[in-house]
PDB file of C-alpha atoms in Angstrom:
ATOM      1  CA  MET A   1      10.306  43.075  10.493  1.00 38.00           C
ATOM      2  CA  LYS A   2      12.934  45.426  10.878  1.00 40.00           C
ATOM      3  CA  TRP A   3      16.345  44.579   9.377  1.00 34.00           C
ATOM      4  CA  PHE A   4      19.889  45.290  10.152  1.00 32.00           C
ATOM      5  CA  ALA A   5      22.362  46.905   7.848  1.00 32.00           C
ATOM      6  CA  LEU A   6      24.480  44.763   5.577  1.00 29.00           C
ATOM      7  CA  ALA A   7      28.256  45.224   5.612  1.00 34.00           C
ATOM      8  CA  LEU A   8      29.310  48.270   3.682  1.00 30.00           C
ATOM      9  CA  ALA A   9      30.746  47.210   0.405  1.00 34.00           C
ATOM     10  CA  PRO A  10      33.772  49.162  -0.951  1.00 35.00           C
ATOM     11  CA  ILE A  11      32.192  49.785  -4.287  1.00 32.00           C
ATOM     12  CA  VAL A  12      30.665  52.900  -5.894  1.00 31.00           C
ATOM     13  CA  LEU A  13      27.719  52.656  -7.862  1.00 31.00           C
ATOM     14  CA  ALA A  14      26.495  55.129 -10.534  1.00 33.00           C
ATOM     15  CA  ALA A  15      23.835  57.707  -9.480  1.00 37.00           C
ATOM     16  CA  PRO A  16      20.672  55.770  -8.772  1.00 37.00           C
ATOM     17  CA  TYR A  17      18.115  55.591 -11.363  1.00 35.00           C
ATOM     18  CA  THR A  18      15.171  57.669 -10.324  1.00 35.00           C
ATOM     19  CA  TYR A  19      11.996  56.264 -11.895  1.00 35.00           C
ATOM     20  CA  PRO A  20      10.042  59.194 -13.273  1.00 37.00           C
ATOM     21  CA  TYR A  21       6.574  57.692 -12.570  1.00 37.00           C
ATOM     22  CA  ASN A  22       4.054  59.884 -10.647  1.00 41.00           C
ATOM     23  CA  PRO A  23       6.171  62.671  -9.293  1.00 40.00           C
ATOM     24  CA  PRO A  24       4.883  64.543  -6.225  1.00 40.00           C
ATOM     25  CA  LEU A  25       1.823  66.637  -7.022  1.00 40.00           C
ATOM     26  CA  PRO A  26       2.563  70.509  -7.155  1.00 40.00           C
ATOM     27  CA  ARG A  27       1.032  72.703  -4.609  1.00 38.00           C
ATOM     28  CA  PRO A  28      -2.252  74.364  -5.607  1.00 38.00           C
ATOM     29  CA  THR A  29      -2.372  77.926  -6.513  1.00 37.00           C
ATOM     30  CA  VAL A  30      -5.885  78.627  -5.489  1.00 34.00           C
ATOM     31  CA  PRO A  31      -6.396  80.557  -2.277  1.00 38.00           C
ATOM     32  CA  SER A  32      -8.504  77.827  -0.505  1.00 39.00           C
ATOM     33  CA  PHE A  33      -7.337  74.236   0.086  1.00 36.00           C
ATOM     34  CA  THR A  34      -9.814  72.229  -2.024  1.00 38.00           C
ATOM     35  CA  TYR A  35      -7.755  70.508  -4.681  1.00 37.00           C
ATOM     36  CA  PRO A  36     -10.621  70.445  -7.143  1.00 39.00           C
ATOM     37  CA  THR A  37      -8.725  68.817  -9.874  1.00 40.00           C
ATOM     38  CA  VAL A  38      -6.555  66.443  -8.120  1.00 36.00           C
ATOM     39  CA  PRO A  39      -7.417  62.865  -9.246  1.00 39.00           C
ATOM     40  CA  LYS A  40      -7.980  59.971  -6.737  1.00 40.00           C
ATOM     41  CA  PHE A  41      -4.523  58.746  -5.701  1.00 37.00           C
ATOM     42  CA  THR A  42      -4.718  55.031  -6.898  1.00 40.00           C
ATOM     43  CA  TYR A  43      -1.885  54.697  -9.350  1.00 36.00           C
ATOM     44  CA  PRO A  44      -4.069  52.939 -11.944  1.00 36.00           C
ATOM     45  CA  THR A  45      -1.206  52.484 -14.293  1.00 36.00           C
ATOM     46  CA  PHE A  46       1.343  50.991 -11.817  1.00 33.00           C
ATOM     47  CA  THR A  47       1.440  47.419 -13.021  1.00 34.00           C
ATOM     48  CA  TYR A  48       3.679  44.421 -12.180  1.00 34.00           C
ATOM     49  CA  ALA A  49       4.324  43.041 -15.597  1.00 33.00           C
ATOM     50  CA  THR A  50       7.565  41.465 -14.602  1.00 32.00           C
ATOM     51  CA  LYS A  51       7.128  40.959 -10.887  1.00 34.00           C
ATOM     52  CA  PRO A  52       4.399  38.646  -9.211  1.00 34.00           C
ATOM     53  CA  PRO A  53       2.360  39.967  -6.391  1.00 37.00           C
ATOM     54  CA  THR A  54       3.951  37.513  -4.062  1.00 37.00           C
ATOM     55  CA  LYS A  55       7.430  36.084  -3.634  1.00 41.00           C
ATOM     56  CA  PRO A  56       9.005  33.359  -1.444  1.00 40.00           C
ATOM     57  CA  PRO A  57       9.899  35.107   1.823  1.00 46.00           C
ATOM     58  CA  THR A  58      12.902  33.153   2.504  1.00 35.00           C
ATOM     59  CA  THR A  59      14.688  34.831  -0.421  1.00 33.00           C
ATOM     60  CA  THR A  60      13.326  38.211  -0.211  1.00 35.00           C
ATOM     61  CA  GLN A  61      12.970  39.272   3.443  1.00 39.00           C
ATOM     62  CA  PRO A  62      15.270  42.122   4.485  1.00 37.00           C
ATOM     63  CA  PRO A  63      17.276  41.803   7.643  1.00 35.00           C
ATOM     64  CA  ILE A  64      15.910  43.439  10.791  1.00 34.00           C
ATOM     65  CA  THR A  65      17.806  46.065  12.742  1.00 34.00           C
ATOM     66  CA  THR A  66      19.470  44.774  15.752  1.00 32.00           C
ATOM     67  CA  THR A  67      20.085  48.166  17.579  1.00 33.00           C
ATOM     68  CA  ALA A  68      18.531  48.783  20.996  1.00 36.00           C
ATOM     69  CA  ALA A  69      15.281  50.762  21.233  1.00 36.00           C
ATOM     70  CA  PRO A  70      16.043  54.471  20.659  1.00 37.00           C
ATOM     71  CA  THR A  71      15.695  57.020  23.257  1.00 38.00           C
ATOM     72  CA  THR A  72      12.716  59.366  23.891  1.00 37.00           C
ATOM     73  CA  THR A  73      12.815  62.651  21.879  1.00 40.00           C
ATOM     74  CA  THR A  74      11.667  66.103  23.039  1.00 39.00           C
ATOM     75  CA  LEU A  75       7.933  66.709  22.490  1.00 48.00           C
ATOM     76  CA  ALA A  76       6.804  69.473  19.944  1.00 46.00           C
ATOM     77  CA  SER A  77       3.117  70.449  19.378  1.00 46.00           C
ATOM     78  CA  THR A  78       2.313  71.234  15.745  1.00 52.00           C
ATOM     79  CA  GLN A  79      -0.964  72.491  13.996  1.00 53.00           C
ATOM     80  CA  PRO A  80      -2.183  69.895  11.550  1.00 53.00           C
ATOM     81  CA  ALA A  81      -2.142  70.809   7.928  1.00 61.00           C
ATOM     82  CA  PRO A  82      -5.272  70.739   5.823  1.00 66.00           C
ATOM     83  CA  ALA A  83      -5.901  67.337   4.405  1.00 80.00           C
ATOM     84  CA  ALA A  84      -7.986  65.905   1.608  1.00 95.00           C
ATOM     85  CA  LEU A  85      -8.963  62.269   2.008  1.00 97.00           C
ATOM     86  CA  LEU A  86      -7.549  59.836  -0.570  1.00 97.00           C
ATOM     87  CA  TRP A  87      -8.544  56.433   0.792  1.00 97.00           C
ATOM     88  CA  GLU A  88      -9.487  54.885   4.193  1.00 98.00           C
ATOM     89  CA  ASP A  89     -10.736  51.663   5.920  1.00 98.00           C
ATOM     90  CA  GLN A  90     -12.891  51.917   8.995  1.00 98.00           C
ATOM     91  CA  PHE A  91     -12.992  48.089   9.408  1.00 98.00           C
ATOM     92  CA  ASN A  92     -16.580  48.130  10.226  1.00 96.00           C
ATOM     93  CA  GLY A  93     -17.513  44.679   8.685  1.00 92.00           C
ATOM     94  CA  THR A  94     -17.210  41.252  10.116  1.00 96.00           C
ATOM     95  CA  GLY A  95     -15.103  38.397   8.987  1.00 97.00           C
ATOM     96  CA  ALA A  96     -12.320  38.493   6.158  1.00 97.00           C
ATOM     97  CA  VAL A  97     -10.519  41.776   5.383  1.00 97.00           C
ATOM     98  CA  ASP A  98     -11.763  43.623   2.366  1.00 97.00           C
ATOM     99  CA  PRO A  99      -9.948  41.912  -0.523  1.00 97.00           C
ATOM    100  CA  GLY A 100     -10.268  45.063  -2.593  1.00 96.00           C
ATOM    101  CA  LYS A 101      -8.107  46.910  -0.144  1.00 97.00           C
ATOM    102  CA  TRP A 102      -5.870  44.291   1.560  1.00 98.00           C
ATOM    103  CA  GLY A 103      -3.929  41.085   0.878  1.00 98.00           C
ATOM    104  CA  PHE A 104      -1.495  38.980   2.775  1.00 98.00           C
ATOM    105  CA  GLN A 105       2.203  38.002   2.665  1.00 98.00           C
ATOM    106  CA  THR A 106       2.455  34.540   3.960  1.00 98.00           C
ATOM    107  CA  GLY A 107       5.208  32.185   5.118  1.00 97.00           C
ATOM    108  CA  ARG A 108       8.343  32.658   7.069  1.00 97.00           C
ATOM    109  CA  TRP A 109       9.036  36.243   6.298  1.00 94.00           C
ATOM    110  CA  GLY A 110      11.885  37.322   8.607  1.00 91.00           C
ATOM    111  CA  ALA A 111      13.165  33.790   9.417  1.00 91.00           C
ATOM    112  CA  SER A 112      16.744  34.777   8.331  1.00 89.00           C
ATOM    113  CA  SER A 113      16.755  37.379  10.951  1.00 90.00           C
ATOM    114  CA  GLY A 114      15.549  35.175  13.756  1.00 94.00           C
ATOM    115  CA  GLU A 115      11.923  35.656  13.509  1.00 97.00           C
ATOM    116  CA  GLN A 116       9.756  32.790  14.901  1.00 98.00           C
ATOM    117  CA  GLN A 117       6.447  33.275  13.316  1.00 98.00           C
ATOM    118  CA  TYR A 118       4.778  31.790  10.321  1.00 98.00           C
ATOM    119  CA  TYR A 119       2.399  34.355   8.542  1.00 98.00           C
ATOM    120  CA  THR A 120      -0.940  33.070   7.474  1.00 98.00           C
ATOM    121  CA  ASN A 121      -4.063  34.276   5.657  1.00 98.00           C
ATOM    122  CA  SER A 122      -6.332  32.555   8.178  1.00 98.00           C
ATOM    123  CA  GLN A 123      -9.030  34.415   9.907  1.00 98.00           C
ATOM    124  CA  SER A 124      -7.713  32.819  12.953  1.00 98.00           C
ATOM    125  CA  ASN A 125      -4.730  35.436  12.481  1.00 98.00           C
ATOM    126  CA  ALA A 126      -6.361  38.260  10.758  1.00 98.00           C
ATOM    127  CA  THR A 127     -10.025  39.146  10.901  1.00 98.00           C
ATOM    128  CA  VAL A 128     -12.407  42.118  11.112  1.00 98.00           C
ATOM    129  CA  ALA A 129     -14.369  42.109  14.322  1.00 98.00           C
ATOM    130  CA  GLY A 130     -15.696  44.607  16.859  1.00 96.00           C
ATOM    131  CA  GLY A 131     -15.155  47.429  14.472  1.00 97.00           C
ATOM    132  CA  ALA A 132     -11.414  46.844  14.082  1.00 98.00           C
ATOM    133  CA  LEU A 133      -8.821  44.749  12.177  1.00 98.00           C
ATOM    134  CA  GLN A 134      -7.668  42.253  14.629  1.00 98.00           C
ATOM    135  CA  ILE A 135      -4.253  40.588  14.000  1.00 98.00           C
ATOM    136  CA  THR A 136      -3.504  37.780  16.371  1.00 98.00           C
ATOM    137  CA  ALA A 137      -0.224  35.965  17.070  1.00 98.00           C
ATOM    138  CA  ARG A 138      -0.756  32.328  18.404  1.00 98.00           C
ATOM    139  CA  ARG A 139       1.494  29.759  19.815  1.00 98.00           C
ATOM    140  CA  GLU A 140       0.274  26.786  17.797  1.00 97.00           C
ATOM    141  CA  ASN A 141       1.156  24.259  15.151  1.00 96.00           C
ATOM    142  CA  ALA A 142       2.283  26.267  12.103  1.00 97.00           C
ATOM    143  CA  PRO A 143       1.441  25.111   8.551  1.00 97.00           C
ATOM    144  CA  ASP A 144       5.001  24.179   7.843  1.00 96.00           C
ATOM    145  CA  GLY A 145       5.063  21.974  11.010  1.00 96.00           C
ATOM    146  CA  LYS A 146       8.074  23.647  12.554  1.00 96.00           C
ATOM    147  CA  ALA A 147       8.617  22.695  16.229  1.00 96.00           C
ATOM    148  CA  ALA A 148       9.103  24.862  19.123  1.00 95.00           C
ATOM    149  CA  PRO A 149      10.194  27.739  19.473  1.00 95.00           C
ATOM    150  CA  ASP A 150       8.970  28.385  15.910  1.00 96.00           C
ATOM    151  CA  ASN A 151       5.423  26.995  16.460  1.00 97.00           C
ATOM    152  CA  ILE A 152       3.856  30.574  16.189  1.00 98.00           C
ATOM    153  CA  THR A 153       1.461  31.778  13.704  1.00 98.00           C
ATOM    154  CA  SER A 154       0.594  35.510  12.825  1.00 98.00           C
ATOM    155  CA  ALA A 155      -0.529  37.759  10.013  1.00 98.00           C
ATOM    156  CA  ARG A 156       1.154  40.242   7.695  1.00 98.00           C
ATOM    157  CA  VAL A 157      -1.737  42.386   6.086  1.00 98.00           C
ATOM    158  CA  VAL A 158      -0.530  44.430   3.224  1.00 98.00           C
ATOM    159  CA  SER A 159      -1.925  46.826   0.598  1.00 98.00           C
ATOM    160  CA  PHE A 160       0.470  45.596  -1.989  1.00 98.00           C
ATOM    161  CA  GLY A 161      -1.232  45.968  -5.437  1.00 96.00           C
ATOM    162  CA  LYS A 162      -4.316  47.477  -3.945  1.00 97.00           C
ATOM    163  CA  GLN A 163      -3.597  50.908  -2.175  1.00 96.00           C
ATOM    164  CA  SER A 164      -0.613  53.064  -2.081  1.00 97.00           C
ATOM    165  CA  VAL A 165       0.690  56.370  -0.895  1.00 98.00           C
ATOM    166  CA  ALA A 166       3.276  58.903  -2.015  1.00 98.00           C
ATOM    167  CA  PRO A 167       4.236  62.423  -0.928  1.00 98.00           C
ATOM    168  CA  PRO A 168       2.757  64.838  -0.141  1.00 98.00           C
ATOM    169  CA  VAL A 169       0.679  62.499   2.102  1.00 98.00           C
ATOM    170  CA  ARG A 170      -0.629  61.916   5.631  1.00 98.00           C
ATOM    171  CA  ILE A 171      -0.996  58.343   6.627  1.00 98.00           C
ATOM    172  CA  GLU A 172      -2.462  57.538  10.045  1.00 98.00           C
ATOM    173  CA  ALA A 173      -4.054  54.809  11.965  1.00 98.00           C
ATOM    174  CA  SER A 174      -5.704  54.353  15.384  1.00 98.00           C
ATOM    175  CA  ILE A 175      -4.219  51.229  16.958  1.00 98.00           C
ATOM    176  CA  LYS A 176      -4.272  49.226  20.153  1.00 98.00           C
ATOM    177  CA  MET A 177      -0.791  47.565  20.355  1.00 98.00           C
ATOM    178  CA  PRO A 178       0.317  44.605  22.247  1.00 98.00           C
ATOM    179  CA  ARG A 179       3.342  45.008  24.398  1.00 97.00           C
ATOM    180  CA  ALA A 180       5.341  41.983  25.566  1.00 97.00           C
ATOM    181  CA  ALA A 181       8.775  40.514  25.594  1.00 98.00           C
ATOM    182  CA  GLY A 182       9.814  39.160  22.180  1.00 97.00           C
ATOM    183  CA  LEU A 183       7.027  40.899  20.250  1.00 98.00           C
ATOM    184  CA  LEU A 184       7.229  43.448  17.380  1.00 98.00           C
ATOM    185  CA  PRO A 185       3.852  44.680  16.239  1.00 98.00           C
ATOM    186  CA  ALA A 186       4.178  47.401  13.468  1.00 98.00           C
ATOM    187  CA  PHE A 187       2.397  49.839  11.110  1.00 98.00           C
ATOM    188  CA  TRP A 188       4.802  50.651   8.309  1.00 98.00           C
ATOM    189  CA  LEU A 189       5.431  51.391   4.569  1.00 98.00           C
ATOM    190  CA  LEU A 190       7.647  49.656   2.015  1.00 98.00           C
ATOM    191  CA  GLY A 191       8.578  51.180  -1.417  1.00 98.00           C
ATOM    192  CA  LEU A 192       7.256  49.899  -4.766  1.00 98.00           C
ATOM    193  CA  GLN A 193      10.474  50.616  -6.559  1.00 98.00           C
ATOM    194  CA  PRO A 194       9.676  49.609 -10.181  1.00 97.00           C
ATOM    195  CA  GLY A 195      11.312  46.233 -10.912  1.00 96.00           C
ATOM    196  CA  ASN A 196      12.692  46.138  -7.421  1.00 95.00           C
ATOM    197  CA  GLU A 197       9.574  45.833  -5.186  1.00 95.00           C
ATOM    198  CA  TYR A 198      11.448  43.345  -2.964  1.00 94.00           C
ATOM    199  CA  SER A 199      14.856  45.034  -3.024  1.00 95.00           C
ATOM    200  CA  TRP A 200      15.535  46.145   0.516  1.00 95.00           C
ATOM    201  CA  PRO A 201      16.812  48.597   1.495  1.00 97.00           C
ATOM    202  CA  SER A 202      16.930  50.307  -1.894  1.00 97.00           C
ATOM    203  CA  GLN A 203      13.073  50.427  -2.060  1.00 98.00           C
ATOM    204  CA  GLY A 204      12.904  52.352   1.230  1.00 98.00           C
ATOM    205  CA  GLU A 205      11.090  51.533   4.445  1.00 98.00           C
ATOM    206  CA  ILE A 206       9.136  54.040   6.705  1.00 98.00           C
ATOM    207  CA  ASP A 207       8.132  52.666  10.089  1.00 98.00           C
ATOM    208  CA  ALA A 208       5.159  54.712  11.246  1.00 98.00           C
ATOM    209  CA  VAL A 209       5.434  52.921  14.509  1.00 98.00           C
ATOM    210  CA  GLU A 210       6.844  49.725  16.031  1.00 98.00           C
ATOM    211  CA  ILE A 211       6.654  48.497  19.578  1.00 98.00           C
ATOM    212  CA  PRO A 212       9.838  46.578  20.333  1.00 98.00           C
ATOM    213  CA  GLY A 213       9.058  44.175  23.210  1.00 97.00           C
ATOM    214  CA  THR A 214       8.104  46.013  26.367  1.00 97.00           C
ATOM    215  CA  ASN A 215       9.487  49.350  25.077  1.00 97.00           C
ATOM    216  CA  GLY A 216       7.615  52.412  23.931  1.00 98.00           C
ATOM    217  CA  PRO A 217       6.892  53.372  20.311  1.00 98.00           C
ATOM    218  CA  SER A 218       9.876  53.474  17.888  1.00 98.00           C
ATOM    219  CA  PHE A 219      10.042  55.561  14.690  1.00 98.00           C
ATOM    220  CA  ASN A 220      12.536  54.529  11.991  1.00 98.00           C
ATOM    221  CA  LEU A 221      13.495  55.156   8.471  1.00 98.00           C
ATOM    222  CA  HIS A 222      15.605  52.610   6.404  1.00 98.00           C
ATOM    223  CA  GLY A 223      17.055  53.361   2.894  1.00 98.00           C
ATOM    224  CA  PRO A 224      20.081  52.716   0.847  1.00 98.00           C
ATOM    225  CA  ALA A 225      23.466  54.232   1.204  1.00 98.00           C
ATOM    226  CA  MET A 226      24.449  57.004  -1.406  1.00 97.00           C
ATOM    227  CA  ASN A 227      27.296  54.823  -2.747  1.00 95.00           C
ATOM    228  CA  ASN A 228      25.672  51.402  -2.196  1.00 96.00           C
ATOM    229  CA  SER A 229      22.103  50.439  -2.707  1.00 96.00           C
ATOM    230  CA  SER A 230      22.557  47.188  -0.635  1.00 96.00           C
ATOM    231  CA  THR A 231      23.769  49.038   2.545  1.00 97.00           C
ATOM    232  CA  ASP A 232      21.125  50.168   5.006  1.00 97.00           C
ATOM    233  CA  VAL A 233      21.211  53.743   6.295  1.00 98.00           C
ATOM    234  CA  LYS A 234      18.861  53.905   9.366  1.00 97.00           C
ATOM    235  CA  THR A 235      17.779  56.914  11.391  1.00 97.00           C
ATOM    236  CA  GLY A 236      15.138  57.033  13.981  1.00 97.00           C
ATOM    237  CA  SER A 237      13.929  57.909  17.397  1.00 97.00           C
ATOM    238  CA  GLY A 238      11.407  56.747  20.054  1.00 97.00           C
ATOM    239  CA  MET A 239       9.483  57.552  23.276  1.00 98.00           C
ATOM    240  CA  SER A 240       8.533  56.072  26.661  1.00 97.00           C
ATOM    241  CA  PRO A 241       5.689  53.417  26.726  1.00 97.00           C
ATOM    242  CA  LEU A 242       2.046  54.629  26.343  1.00 97.00           C
ATOM    243  CA  SER A 243      -0.942  53.679  28.292  1.00 95.00           C
ATOM    244  CA  ASP A 244      -2.946  50.645  27.199  1.00 94.00           C
ATOM    245  CA  GLY A 245      -5.609  51.343  24.569  1.00 97.00           C
ATOM    246  CA  PHE A 246      -5.911  52.928  21.183  1.00 98.00           C
ATOM    247  CA  HIS A 247      -3.477  55.600  20.063  1.00 98.00           C
ATOM    248  CA  ASN A 248      -3.143  57.652  16.884  1.00 98.00           C
ATOM    249  CA  TYR A 249       0.016  56.920  15.002  1.00 98.00           C
ATOM    250  CA  ARG A 250       0.778  59.184  11.900  1.00 98.00           C
ATOM    251  CA  ILE A 251       3.326  60.487   9.506  1.00 98.00           C
ATOM    252  CA  ASP A 252       3.335  63.444   7.449  1.00 98.00           C
ATOM    253  CA  TRP A 253       5.305  62.764   4.458  1.00 98.00           C
ATOM    254  CA  LEU A 254       6.602  65.580   2.218  1.00 98.00           C
ATOM    255  CA  ALA A 255       9.092  65.129  -0.753  1.00 98.00           C
ATOM    256  CA  ASP A 256      11.915  66.579   1.571  1.00 98.00           C
ATOM    257  CA  ARG A 257      10.994  65.525   5.065  1.00 98.00           C
ATOM    258  CA  ILE A 258       8.954  63.076   7.154  1.00 98.00           C
ATOM    259  CA  THR A 259       7.447  63.820  10.508  1.00 98.00           C
ATOM    260  CA  TRP A 260       6.169  61.240  13.066  1.00 98.00           C
ATOM    261  CA  PHE A 261       3.202  62.012  15.299  1.00 98.00           C
ATOM    262  CA  VAL A 262       1.523  60.217  18.320  1.00 98.00           C
ATOM    263  CA  ASP A 263      -1.918  61.331  19.420  1.00 98.00           C
ATOM    264  CA  GLY A 264      -1.387  64.605  17.342  1.00 97.00           C
ATOM    265  CA  VAL A 265       1.957  65.576  18.878  1.00 98.00           C
ATOM    266  CA  SER A 266       4.997  65.730  16.768  1.00 98.00           C
ATOM    267  CA  ARG A 267       7.631  63.365  17.977  1.00 98.00           C
ATOM    268  CA  TYR A 268      10.368  63.124  15.427  1.00 98.00           C
ATOM    269  CA  THR A 269      11.274  64.658  12.086  1.00 98.00           C
ATOM    270  CA  VAL A 270      14.004  63.723   9.450  1.00 98.00           C
ATOM    271  CA  THR A 271      14.805  65.823   6.476  1.00 98.00           C
ATOM    272  CA  LYS A 272      16.524  65.002   3.119  1.00 98.00           C
ATOM    273  CA  ALA A 273      19.464  66.931   4.293  1.00 98.00           C
ATOM    274  CA  ASP A 274      19.653  65.067   7.606  1.00 98.00           C
ATOM    275  CA  TYR A 275      19.533  61.749   5.855  1.00 98.00           C
ATOM    276  CA  GLU A 276      22.037  62.638   3.168  1.00 98.00           C
ATOM    277  CA  ALA A 277      24.432  63.893   5.952  1.00 98.00           C
ATOM    278  CA  LYS A 278      24.272  60.317   7.169  1.00 97.00           C
ATOM    279  CA  GLY A 279      25.349  59.050   3.862  1.00 98.00           C
ATOM    280  CA  GLY A 280      21.702  58.025   2.793  1.00 98.00           C
ATOM    281  CA  ASN A 281      20.234  58.236  -0.635  1.00 98.00           C
ATOM    282  CA  TRP A 282      16.728  60.023  -0.237  1.00 98.00           C
ATOM    283  CA  THR A 283      15.384  58.855  -3.635  1.00 98.00           C
ATOM    284  CA  ALA A 284      13.152  56.186  -2.116  1.00 98.00           C
ATOM    285  CA  PHE A 285      11.476  58.878  -0.004  1.00 98.00           C
ATOM    286  CA  SER A 286      11.399  61.721  -2.616  1.00 98.00           C
ATOM    287  CA  GLY A 287       8.136  60.562  -4.369  1.00 98.00           C
ATOM    288  CA  ALA A 288       9.993  58.758  -7.117  1.00 98.00           C
ATOM    289  CA  TRP A 289       7.722  55.759  -6.422  1.00 98.00           C
ATOM    290  CA  PRO A 290       4.769  55.048  -4.164  1.00 98.00           C
ATOM    291  CA  HIS A 291       4.898  52.918  -0.998  1.00 98.00           C
ATOM    292  CA  TYR A 292       2.272  50.280   0.210  1.00 98.00           C
ATOM    293  CA  VAL A 293       1.062  49.805   3.832  1.00 98.00           C
ATOM    294  CA  LEU A 294       1.688  46.927   6.163  1.00 98.00           C
ATOM    295  CA  PHE A 295       0.257  45.801   9.508  1.00 98.00           C
ATOM    296  CA  ASN A 296       1.812  42.830  11.187  1.00 98.00           C
ATOM    297  CA  ILE A 297       2.967  41.250  14.457  1.00 98.00           C
ATOM    298  CA  ALA A 298       6.505  39.747  14.360  1.00 98.00           C
ATOM    299  CA  VAL A 299       7.594  37.441  16.985  1.00 98.00           C
ATOM    300  CA  GLY A 300      11.273  37.215  18.155  1.00 96.00           C
ATOM    301  CA  ASN A 301      14.085  38.694  16.002  1.00 92.00           C
ATOM    302  CA  ASN A 302      17.675  39.970  16.469  1.00 92.00           C
ATOM    303  CA  TRP A 303      16.307  43.165  17.890  1.00 93.00           C
ATOM    304  CA  VAL A 304      13.835  42.181  20.490  1.00 95.00           C
ATOM    305  CA  GLY A 305      15.176  38.661  21.083  1.00 95.00           C
ATOM    306  CA  LYS A 306      13.458  35.346  21.097  1.00 96.00           C
ATOM    307  CA  VAL A 307      10.104  35.379  22.712  1.00 96.00           C
ATOM    308  CA  PRO A 308      10.356  33.873  26.235  1.00 96.00           C
ATOM    309  CA  SER A 309       8.032  31.244  27.609  1.00 94.00           C
ATOM    310  CA  SER A 310       6.663  33.742  30.044  1.00 96.00           C
ATOM    311  CA  THR A 311       5.163  35.813  27.116  1.00 97.00           C
ATOM    312  CA  PRO A 312       1.426  34.645  27.070  1.00 97.00           C
ATOM    313  CA  PHE A 313      -0.436  34.011  23.849  1.00 98.00           C
ATOM    314  CA  PRO A 314      -2.567  34.798  21.871  1.00 98.00           C
ATOM    315  CA  GLN A 315      -1.405  38.435  21.533  1.00 98.00           C
ATOM    316  CA  THR A 316      -3.611  40.720  19.336  1.00 98.00           C
ATOM    317  CA  MET A 317      -2.996  44.118  17.539  1.00 98.00           C
ATOM    318  CA  SER A 318      -6.313  46.027  16.884  1.00 98.00           C
ATOM    319  CA  VAL A 319      -6.514  48.499  14.138  1.00 98.00           C
ATOM    320  CA  ASP A 320      -9.700  50.830  14.566  1.00 98.00           C
ATOM    321  CA  TRP A 321      -9.126  52.661  11.332  1.00 98.00           C
ATOM    322  CA  VAL A 322      -6.423  53.757   8.801  1.00 98.00           C
ATOM    323  CA  LYS A 323      -6.595  56.608   6.323  1.00 98.00           C
ATOM    324  CA  ALA A 324      -4.444  58.339   3.765  1.00 98.00           C
ATOM    325  CA  SER A 325      -4.892  62.118   3.001  1.00 98.00           C
ATOM    326  CA  ARG A 326      -3.301  64.587   0.634  1.00 97.00           C
ATOM    327  CA  ILE A 327      -1.502  67.406   2.318  1.00 96.00           C
ATOM    328  CA  SER A 328       0.250  70.524   1.369  1.00 83.00           C
TER     329      SER A 328
END
């Protein structure tokens, strides 16, 4: 799922077009934090007249970053900002995911970057059970019949065309992550850049959390270079492995900064100024367009390496709940 930067091209593009749709909501002026007139954040007019909701993965999947897992950052405690719930899923049912909230991206997404899984929409790979969304990677015959080492199935559950988020917003989930060599489970966001919903990295990518192999949580941001929309500018950080069990992973996303939290503790912040100092174009993270949510388990890629035979299957990622809230 993560993709490595393309080679820098010696061209200069005109200033990027900033789509004016749905700019960030202004701060309220009332003394109490009630937002009595803010409409439900569902982007009802955001349609895809010229782009279908699915697209062959072999031609659209962005490259995955190939850098080593980042180092641990210094902890910093912060007081949560007041929040007003926009949408949530507690995954309290049984069986298929709620089709009004979630869909699937199926096929060999990530194959060009060395990923080994075939994403399906089967309940064998994604189901709601035990009060959680259960995403399971399995070593088995894939629908396209590819032989070992690519005989692995998994699921990529997405809110594309269903639910989205844009700053100022808090998006958080309680997740029990698998941790094993060759795995890359993730909770992340991709930008719905109008007319370029599959154009990575210009659409923007925010990784709320990834677990690369046997390492601890990793937090990353991918977007375009200021002078080349096809060049990935990445920034990020990480921390030591966590205990087994559920942990709360969260981002507070404002128009000029993004902060990552684990179990309520701030772990990393990147600002617009920080990103632009690295040569990045912040437009994708400014609120110019919303982002959709993804949960998946990728298996093997240029970052974590091929999954070894010693990694046991099945491997399951459990999402207890996810919710998005408006913040100040």
